[in-house]
Amino acid sequence: LVMRWASSPAYDAVVGSLERLERKGRKIRERDVVPVLEQIQAIPQNDRKKRAYSRLVYLTTRGGSAEPVERAFQEFERVFKPSVKEYTQVISAYGRMREPEAAMATLWGMKERGVIPNQVTFNSVISACCKVGNVTQAQRLVVEMEEAGYPPDLRTYTSLIHGCNKSDDPMQALLVYDQMKATGLVADRVLYTTLIQTYSLSGELAQAMALLTEMKKEGIEPDVWTYNSVISACNQTSSSMLDAFETLADMKAQGIKPDDVSYTSLIHTCSRTGDVKLAFLLLEDMLAAGITPSTQTYTALIHACSASNDLERALTAFGLLNHSSAQPNSITYNILIQMCRNAGDSGRAVSILKLQGQHPDSPQPDWYSFENAMAAAVKAGDIEDADVVWEMAGKAGVNLSNHMRAQYRELSDRG
């Protein structure tokens, strides 16, 4: 009977559908799941049907959308009783997708079904809450986890510190670290890196550097994320530029290759000092090392130009961005248009505004773009450019501020 069922058309159809879903990877959508669920429902009630549901749920958890997971798992729960592993798998997926409410609901659902959460389950829900900065809820779950007989471990404390960072509460993060040390647990690389990010947020560069030294003494090797967190801490003050470059040199000496985040952080440091020449040299060094600059890299370079009011070099950087594989974002355009506003160059402001509106892969101009472009036209006294901005804003359904509308009318009256 098993052999006959193994080659049945219904089962073969499900297997083929699951294989096609697997090839979609993160692009699985709810509409892809519905026909597969209908095929699985046609399979007689047996272990193969349960495995088919379980496999479908697993594939949806690898995607980037919560709806397919919810649809597949609800049907699975309706027909079978999932295991603690399967519940935990779904909770972890909701955490990655920044859906803590769904993760909590799944935890409650499994307890209602009589499935007992384990430490991995609790840590997964705690992590989901901390990823959106809901430390209060996470701490309640820690208490519940302890009552269930599972003491907090490194993953628990790392999640809590990360949650404090997300909620901009570095002092609470340091208290969590002290609590961890009191238990006798020893920090690993992930926790050290998360704590360095805490010091970065609070602008305590000396402590971040000291923590890097400490973890090396403990025999824990930093990785690229650790060094990037230290460089980020250097961004807090212009006087820390030397520390940032020393960190980069140390990073290379340890055989760790910097990535685009490393260089972007360094370019951000240049924006604090207005050293545009150094920022462009960093871009050259980055390209020579075979590292592809991201949109954030080019935007940081343009921001460095903005710090020194160097519109020409900012436009050069924008040209490099447009000839790369990266795409400008709304921040890129807003910085450029604001620079044009400061320079009173309405012609370039309008040109950039038009380019943003025409670029198929870029976000459409927002209120800030139109407001700054109109301010540039008013400052330059150019009624033609002002009319263009006014017309574009109207078509986009964007209402300029009362102050800017009054200045436009005044300019129109003069014209």
Short mmCIF file of C-alpha atoms in Angstrom, two decimals:
data_model
loop_
_atom_site.label_atom_id
_atom_site.label_comp_id
_atom_site.label_asym_id
_atom_site.label_seq_id
_atom_site.Cartn_x
_atom_site.Cartn_y
_atom_site.Cartn_z
CA LEU A 1 0.00 0.00 0.00
CA VAL A 2 2.85 2.40 0.89
CA MET A 3 4.63 1.67 -2.39
CA ARG A 4 1.43 2.25 -4.39
CA TRP A 5 0.80 5.52 -2.55
CA ALA A 6 4.40 6.68 -3.03
CA SER A 7 3.89 6.77 -6.79
CA SER A 8 0.31 8.11 -6.76
CA PRO A 9 -0.47 11.15 -8.95
CA ALA A 10 -1.68 13.18 -5.94
CA TYR A 11 1.56 12.72 -4.03
CA ASP A 12 3.71 13.30 -7.13
CA ALA A 13 1.84 16.57 -7.77
CA VAL A 14 2.55 17.78 -4.22
CA VAL A 15 6.23 16.86 -4.47
CA GLY A 16 6.55 18.76 -7.76
CA SER A 17 4.78 21.81 -6.34
CA LEU A 18 7.03 21.83 -3.26
CA GLU A 19 10.13 21.64 -5.46
CA ARG A 20 8.91 24.64 -7.47
CA LEU A 21 8.27 26.57 -4.27
CA GLU A 22 11.77 25.77 -3.04
CA ARG A 23 13.23 27.36 -6.17
CA LYS A 24 11.31 30.57 -5.39
CA GLY A 25 13.25 31.01 -2.14
CA ARG A 26 12.37 34.30 -0.45
CA LYS A 27 9.89 35.20 -3.19
CA ILE A 28 7.14 32.86 -1.97
CA ARG A 29 3.78 34.64 -1.73
CA GLU A 30 0.42 33.62 -0.29
CA ARG A 31 -1.00 33.02 -3.78
CA ASP A 32 1.76 30.43 -4.34
CA VAL A 33 0.75 28.54 -1.21
CA VAL A 34 -3.00 28.20 -1.83
CA PRO A 35 -2.86 25.68 -4.73
CA VAL A 36 -0.29 23.56 -2.88
CA LEU A 37 -2.57 23.42 0.16
CA GLU A 38 -5.41 22.23 -2.08
CA GLN A 39 -3.16 19.47 -3.44
CA ILE A 40 -2.10 18.39 0.06
CA GLN A 41 -5.74 18.26 1.18
CA ALA A 42 -6.34 15.64 -1.53
CA ILE A 43 -3.82 13.28 0.10
CA PRO A 44 -5.35 10.68 2.47
CA GLN A 45 -4.76 11.22 6.19
CA ASN A 46 -1.36 9.64 6.87
CA ASP A 47 2.27 10.44 7.72
CA ARG A 48 3.00 11.56 4.18
CA LYS A 49 0.29 14.19 4.39
CA LYS A 50 1.76 15.50 7.65
CA ARG A 51 5.26 15.60 6.15
CA ALA A 52 3.91 17.50 3.13
CA TYR A 53 2.35 20.13 5.42
CA SER A 54 5.53 20.34 7.47
CA ARG A 55 7.66 20.78 4.36
CA LEU A 56 5.36 23.50 3.02
CA VAL A 57 5.53 25.39 6.32
CA TYR A 58 9.33 25.11 6.33
CA LEU A 59 9.57 26.54 2.80
CA THR A 60 7.33 29.49 3.69
CA THR A 61 9.47 30.28 6.75
CA ARG A 62 12.45 30.77 4.42
CA GLY A 63 10.59 33.54 2.60
CA GLY A 64 10.36 37.22 3.39
CA SER A 65 6.62 37.54 3.97
CA ALA A 66 4.51 36.53 6.96
CA GLU A 67 1.26 35.86 5.07
CA PRO A 68 2.36 32.59 3.41
CA VAL A 69 3.64 31.29 6.77
CA GLU A 70 0.37 32.12 8.50
CA ARG A 71 -1.75 30.55 5.76
CA ALA A 72 0.26 27.32 5.59
CA PHE A 73 0.64 26.90 9.35
CA GLN A 74 -3.03 27.56 10.12
CA GLU A 75 -4.01 24.76 7.76
CA PHE A 76 -1.33 22.49 9.24
CA GLU A 77 -2.66 23.17 12.77
CA ARG A 78 -6.22 22.49 11.65
CA VAL A 79 -5.39 18.99 10.46
CA PHE A 80 -2.47 17.94 12.67
CA LYS A 81 -0.75 18.81 15.93
CA PRO A 82 2.63 20.37 15.05
CA SER A 83 5.69 19.47 17.11
CA VAL A 84 7.61 21.90 19.34
CA LYS A 85 10.27 22.03 16.63
CA GLU A 86 7.73 23.09 14.01
CA TYR A 87 6.20 25.74 16.29
CA THR A 88 9.67 27.09 17.07
CA GLN A 89 10.53 27.17 13.39
CA VAL A 90 7.51 29.38 12.68
CA ILE A 91 8.22 31.65 15.66
CA SER A 92 11.82 32.13 14.47
CA ALA A 93 10.57 33.04 11.00
CA TYR A 94 8.20 35.65 12.43
CA GLY A 95 11.15 37.06 14.37
CA ARG A 96 13.24 37.43 11.21
CA MET A 97 10.28 39.11 9.54
CA ARG A 98 9.91 41.61 12.43
CA GLU A 99 6.48 40.24 13.34
CA PRO A 100 6.62 39.89 17.16
CA GLU A 101 2.82 39.85 17.57
CA ALA A 102 2.60 36.83 15.27
CA ALA A 103 5.43 35.16 17.19
CA MET A 104 3.62 35.74 20.50
CA ALA A 105 0.33 34.47 19.07
CA THR A 106 2.08 31.30 17.90
CA LEU A 107 3.53 30.77 21.38
CA TRP A 108 0.09 31.11 22.94
CA GLY A 109 -1.37 28.78 20.32
CA MET A 110 1.14 26.04 20.97
CA LYS A 111 0.50 26.18 24.71
CA GLU A 112 -3.25 25.95 24.11
CA ARG A 113 -2.61 22.81 22.04
CA GLY A 114 -0.63 21.29 24.91
CA VAL A 115 2.77 21.61 23.21
CA ILE A 116 5.37 22.62 25.81
CA PRO A 117 7.82 25.36 24.70
CA ASN A 118 11.51 24.63 25.21
CA GLN A 119 14.41 27.03 25.72
CA VAL A 120 14.91 27.50 21.98
CA THR A 121 11.23 28.42 21.63
CA PHE A 122 11.38 31.00 24.41
CA ASN A 123 14.61 32.49 23.04
CA SER A 124 13.04 32.75 19.59
CA VAL A 125 10.08 34.75 20.92
CA ILE A 126 12.36 36.92 23.08
CA SER A 127 14.50 37.62 20.02
CA ALA A 128 11.41 38.53 17.97
CA CYS A 129 10.37 41.10 20.59
CA CYS A 130 13.87 42.53 20.94
CA LYS A 131 14.30 43.02 17.20
CA VAL A 132 11.64 45.74 17.37
CA GLY A 133 12.86 47.11 20.71
CA ASN A 134 10.05 45.67 22.86
CA VAL A 135 12.31 44.89 25.81
CA THR A 136 9.49 45.03 28.37
CA GLN A 137 7.66 42.13 26.73
CA ALA A 138 10.95 40.27 26.27
CA GLN A 139 11.73 40.55 29.98
CA ARG A 140 8.30 39.15 30.85
CA LEU A 141 9.10 36.17 28.63
CA VAL A 142 12.44 35.72 30.41
CA VAL A 143 10.55 35.39 33.70
CA GLU A 144 8.18 32.88 32.12
CA MET A 145 11.12 30.96 30.70
CA GLU A 146 12.77 30.78 34.13
CA GLU A 147 9.52 29.58 35.69
CA ALA A 148 9.47 26.82 33.08
CA GLY A 149 12.91 25.71 34.31
CA TYR A 150 15.10 27.32 31.64
CA PRO A 151 17.65 29.88 32.90
CA PRO A 152 18.65 32.70 30.50
CA ASP A 153 21.64 31.81 28.33
CA LEU A 154 23.96 33.81 26.09
CA ARG A 155 21.36 34.04 23.33
CA THR A 156 18.84 35.45 25.81
CA TYR A 157 21.19 38.16 27.07
CA THR A 158 22.39 39.00 23.57
CA SER A 159 18.78 39.49 22.44
CA LEU A 160 18.01 41.70 25.45
CA ILE A 161 21.06 43.90 24.83
CA HIS A 162 20.13 44.15 21.15
CA GLY A 163 16.58 45.12 22.16
CA CYS A 164 17.92 47.87 24.44
CA ASN A 165 20.00 49.15 21.52
CA LYS A 166 16.92 49.18 19.27
CA SER A 167 15.00 51.17 21.89
CA ASP A 168 17.91 53.63 22.34
CA ASP A 169 18.47 52.61 25.97
CA PRO A 170 22.21 51.93 26.31
CA MET A 171 22.12 52.21 30.10
CA GLN A 172 19.61 49.37 30.33
CA ALA A 173 21.81 47.34 27.95
CA LEU A 174 24.77 47.74 30.31
CA LEU A 175 22.59 46.64 33.25
CA VAL A 176 21.65 43.50 31.31
CA TYR A 177 25.35 42.86 30.69
CA ASP A 178 26.07 43.18 34.42
CA GLN A 179 23.26 40.71 35.15
CA MET A 180 24.78 38.27 32.69
CA LYS A 181 28.23 38.51 34.27
CA ALA A 182 26.70 37.88 37.71
CA THR A 183 25.44 34.50 36.46
CA GLY A 184 28.97 33.42 35.53
CA LEU A 185 28.27 33.30 31.80
CA VAL A 186 31.17 34.30 29.54
CA ALA A 187 30.48 36.58 26.58
CA ASP A 188 31.02 35.28 23.05
CA ARG A 189 31.79 37.21 19.87
CA VAL A 190 28.15 37.98 19.11
CA LEU A 191 27.48 39.37 22.56
CA TYR A 192 30.70 41.41 22.57
CA THR A 193 29.79 42.88 19.19
CA THR A 194 26.27 43.71 20.36
CA LEU A 195 27.67 45.41 23.45
CA ILE A 196 30.15 47.40 21.35
CA GLN A 197 27.13 48.63 19.39
CA THR A 198 25.67 49.77 22.73
CA TYR A 199 28.75 51.89 23.45
CA SER A 200 28.58 53.19 19.89
CA LEU A 201 25.02 54.39 20.42
CA SER A 202 25.96 56.15 23.64
CA GLY A 203 29.05 57.74 22.05
CA GLU A 204 31.45 56.00 24.44
CA LEU A 205 34.30 55.27 22.06
CA ALA A 206 36.87 54.51 24.78
CA GLN A 207 34.66 51.75 26.21
CA ALA A 208 34.04 50.30 22.75
CA MET A 209 37.78 50.20 22.06
CA ALA A 210 38.44 48.69 25.50
CA LEU A 211 35.87 45.98 24.86
CA LEU A 212 37.57 45.12 21.56
CA THR A 213 40.88 44.74 23.41
CA GLU A 214 39.22 42.67 26.12
CA MET A 215 37.68 40.17 23.73
CA LYS A 216 41.05 39.68 22.02
CA LYS A 217 42.67 38.96 25.39
CA GLU A 218 39.93 36.40 26.06
CA GLY A 219 40.90 34.64 22.84
CA ILE A 220 37.71 35.61 21.04
CA GLU A 221 38.45 36.71 17.48
CA PRO A 222 36.55 39.78 16.26
CA ASP A 223 34.85 39.56 12.88
CA VAL A 224 33.97 42.21 10.31
CA TRP A 225 30.79 43.14 12.22
CA THR A 226 32.77 43.69 15.41
CA TYR A 227 35.21 46.05 13.72
CA ASN A 228 32.39 47.82 11.89
CA SER A 229 30.70 48.47 15.24
CA VAL A 230 33.91 50.06 16.57
CA ILE A 231 34.27 52.22 13.44
CA SER A 232 30.63 53.25 13.88
CA ALA A 233 31.46 54.34 17.42
CA CYS A 234 34.23 56.50 15.96
CA ASN A 235 31.61 58.36 13.92
CA GLN A 236 30.23 60.02 17.01
CA THR A 237 32.93 62.73 17.16
CA SER A 238 35.19 64.31 14.55
CA SER A 239 38.20 63.92 16.87
CA SER A 240 37.96 60.12 16.58
CA MET A 241 38.94 59.92 12.89
CA LEU A 242 42.41 58.64 13.77
CA ASP A 243 40.82 55.87 15.87
CA ALA A 244 38.61 54.91 12.94
CA PHE A 245 41.56 54.50 10.58
CA GLU A 246 43.60 52.67 13.21
CA THR A 247 40.68 50.27 13.59
CA LEU A 248 40.63 49.75 9.82
CA ALA A 249 44.40 49.07 9.85
CA ASP A 250 44.00 46.61 12.75
CA MET A 251 41.19 44.92 10.89
CA LYS A 252 43.36 44.37 7.81
CA ALA A 253 46.31 43.23 9.96
CA GLN A 254 44.06 40.54 11.46
CA GLY A 255 43.32 39.26 7.95
CA ILE A 256 39.72 40.48 8.02
CA LYS A 257 38.62 42.09 4.77
CA PRO A 258 36.63 45.32 5.20
CA ASP A 259 33.26 45.42 3.47
CA ASP A 260 31.06 48.20 2.12
CA VAL A 261 29.75 48.91 5.64
CA SER A 262 33.33 49.47 6.88
CA TYR A 263 34.10 52.00 4.16
CA THR A 264 30.69 53.67 4.39
CA SER A 265 31.24 54.27 8.11
CA LEU A 266 34.67 55.75 7.40
CA ILE A 267 33.22 58.05 4.75
CA HIS A 268 30.60 59.12 7.29
CA THR A 269 33.49 60.06 9.58
CA CYS A 270 34.84 62.30 6.81
CA SER A 271 31.49 64.09 6.65
CA ARG A 272 32.04 65.18 10.26
CA THR A 273 35.33 66.82 9.37
CA GLY A 274 34.37 68.00 5.89
CA ASP A 275 37.35 66.16 4.40
CA VAL A 276 35.92 65.51 0.94
CA LYS A 277 39.27 64.59 -0.60
CA LEU A 278 39.78 61.80 1.92
CA ALA A 279 36.23 60.57 1.35
CA PHE A 280 36.90 60.18 -2.39
CA LEU A 281 40.21 58.45 -1.65
CA LEU A 282 38.33 55.95 0.51
CA LEU A 283 35.98 55.27 -2.40
CA GLU A 284 38.99 54.66 -4.66
CA ASP A 285 40.54 52.32 -2.08
CA MET A 286 37.26 50.49 -1.81
CA LEU A 287 36.96 49.97 -5.56
CA ALA A 288 40.62 48.91 -5.80
CA ALA A 289 39.94 46.25 -3.17
CA GLY A 290 37.12 44.84 -5.29
CA ILE A 291 34.36 45.98 -2.90
CA THR A 292 31.18 47.19 -4.55
CA PRO A 293 29.91 50.47 -3.08
CA SER A 294 26.28 50.51 -2.02
CA THR A 295 23.68 53.25 -2.25
CA GLN A 296 24.53 54.11 1.36
CA THR A 297 28.22 54.48 0.43
CA TYR A 298 27.56 56.99 -2.34
CA THR A 299 25.00 58.83 -0.21
CA ALA A 300 27.58 59.11 2.60
CA LEU A 301 30.05 60.52 0.05
CA ILE A 302 27.50 63.09 -1.09
CA HIS A 303 26.80 63.94 2.54
CA ALA A 304 30.54 64.52 3.08
CA CYS A 305 30.45 66.97 0.16
CA SER A 306 27.43 68.63 1.74
CA ALA A 307 29.35 69.15 5.00
CA SER A 308 31.84 71.30 3.10
CA ASN A 309 29.23 72.89 0.78
CA ASP A 310 30.99 71.38 -2.25
CA LEU A 311 28.14 71.05 -4.74
CA GLU A 312 30.40 70.26 -7.71
CA ARG A 313 31.96 67.24 -6.02
CA ALA A 314 28.56 66.15 -4.75
CA LEU A 315 27.33 66.08 -8.36
CA THR A 316 30.48 64.15 -9.32
CA ALA A 317 29.65 61.56 -6.66
CA PHE A 318 26.06 61.47 -7.93
CA GLY A 319 27.36 60.78 -11.43
CA LEU A 320 29.47 57.89 -10.12
CA LEU A 321 26.39 56.52 -8.36
CA ASN A 322 24.32 56.67 -11.54
CA HIS A 323 27.00 54.74 -13.44
CA SER A 324 27.19 52.02 -10.76
CA SER A 325 24.96 49.06 -9.94
CA ALA A 326 23.49 50.99 -6.98
CA GLN A 327 20.43 53.22 -7.19
CA PRO A 328 19.85 56.61 -5.54
CA ASN A 329 17.32 56.70 -2.71
CA SER A 330 15.17 59.54 -1.38
CA ILE A 331 17.92 60.60 1.06
CA THR A 332 20.40 60.91 -1.82
CA TYR A 333 18.08 63.17 -3.80
CA ASN A 334 17.07 65.25 -0.77
CA ILE A 335 20.69 66.00 0.16
CA LEU A 336 21.49 67.09 -3.40
CA ILE A 337 18.41 69.28 -3.77
CA GLN A 338 19.07 70.86 -0.38
CA MET A 339 22.64 71.62 -1.47
CA CYS A 340 21.25 73.29 -4.60
CA ARG A 341 18.89 75.25 -2.36
CA ASN A 342 21.79 76.45 -0.21
CA ALA A 343 23.71 77.45 -3.33
CA GLY A 344 20.67 79.15 -4.88
CA ASP A 345 21.08 76.92 -7.95
CA SER A 346 17.46 76.40 -8.95
CA GLY A 347 18.34 75.03 -12.39
CA ARG A 348 20.18 72.06 -10.96
CA ALA A 349 17.60 71.59 -8.22
CA VAL A 350 14.83 71.28 -10.82
CA SER A 351 16.96 69.00 -13.03
CA ILE A 352 17.57 66.62 -10.10
CA LEU A 353 13.88 66.77 -9.16
CA LYS A 354 12.89 65.84 -12.71
CA LEU A 355 15.47 63.05 -12.80
CA GLN A 356 14.09 61.62 -9.58
CA GLY A 357 10.58 61.64 -10.98
CA GLN A 358 11.65 59.95 -14.22
CA HIS A 359 13.89 57.23 -12.72
CA PRO A 360 11.86 54.00 -12.70
CA ASP A 361 13.80 52.41 -9.82
CA SER A 362 13.97 55.46 -7.56
CA PRO A 363 11.37 56.63 -5.03
CA GLN A 364 9.23 59.49 -6.29
CA PRO A 365 10.00 63.01 -5.00
CA ASP A 366 8.59 63.61 -1.52
CA TRP A 367 7.57 66.77 0.33
CA TYR A 368 11.17 67.61 1.27
CA SER A 369 12.29 67.37 -2.35
CA PHE A 370 9.61 69.75 -3.59
CA GLU A 371 10.00 72.11 -0.65
CA ASN A 372 13.78 72.44 -1.14
CA ALA A 373 13.47 72.75 -4.93
CA MET A 374 10.92 75.55 -4.54
CA ALA A 375 13.15 77.24 -1.96
CA ALA A 376 16.03 77.09 -4.45
CA ALA A 377 13.88 78.72 -7.14
CA VAL A 378 12.67 81.43 -4.76
CA LYS A 379 16.21 82.14 -3.59
CA ALA A 380 17.39 82.42 -7.20
CA GLY A 381 14.34 84.54 -8.12
CA ASP A 382 13.65 82.17 -11.05
CA ILE A 383 9.89 82.18 -11.73
CA GLU A 384 10.18 79.60 -14.54
CA ASP A 385 11.82 77.03 -12.26
CA ALA A 386 9.33 77.86 -9.52
CA ASP A 387 6.44 77.23 -11.93
CA VAL A 388 7.93 73.86 -12.89
CA VAL A 389 8.23 72.81 -9.23
CA TRP A 390 4.70 74.04 -8.48
CA GLU A 391 3.26 72.07 -11.39
CA MET A 392 5.19 68.89 -10.51
CA ALA A 393 4.12 69.12 -6.86
CA GLY A 394 0.49 69.54 -7.92
CA LYS A 395 0.60 66.49 -10.20
CA ALA A 396 2.21 64.46 -7.39
CA GLY A 397 -0.48 65.57 -4.93
CA VAL A 398 2.10 67.20 -2.64
CA ASN A 399 1.10 70.31 -0.71
CA LEU A 400 3.93 72.73 -0.06
CA SER A 401 4.13 74.53 3.28
CA ASN A 402 2.13 77.73 3.78
CA HIS A 403 5.38 79.69 4.00
CA MET A 404 6.66 78.32 0.69
CA ARG A 405 3.31 78.85 -1.05
CA ALA A 406 3.35 82.47 0.10
CA GLN A 407 6.88 82.94 -1.22
CA TYR A 408 5.89 81.38 -4.57
CA ARG A 409 2.90 83.75 -4.88
CA GLU A 410 5.13 86.69 -4.02
CA LEU A 411 7.65 85.63 -6.67
CA SER A 412 4.80 85.19 -9.20
CA ASP A 413 3.48 88.67 -8.43
CA ARG A 414 6.92 90.16 -9.01
CA GLY A 415 7.25 88.21 -12.24
#
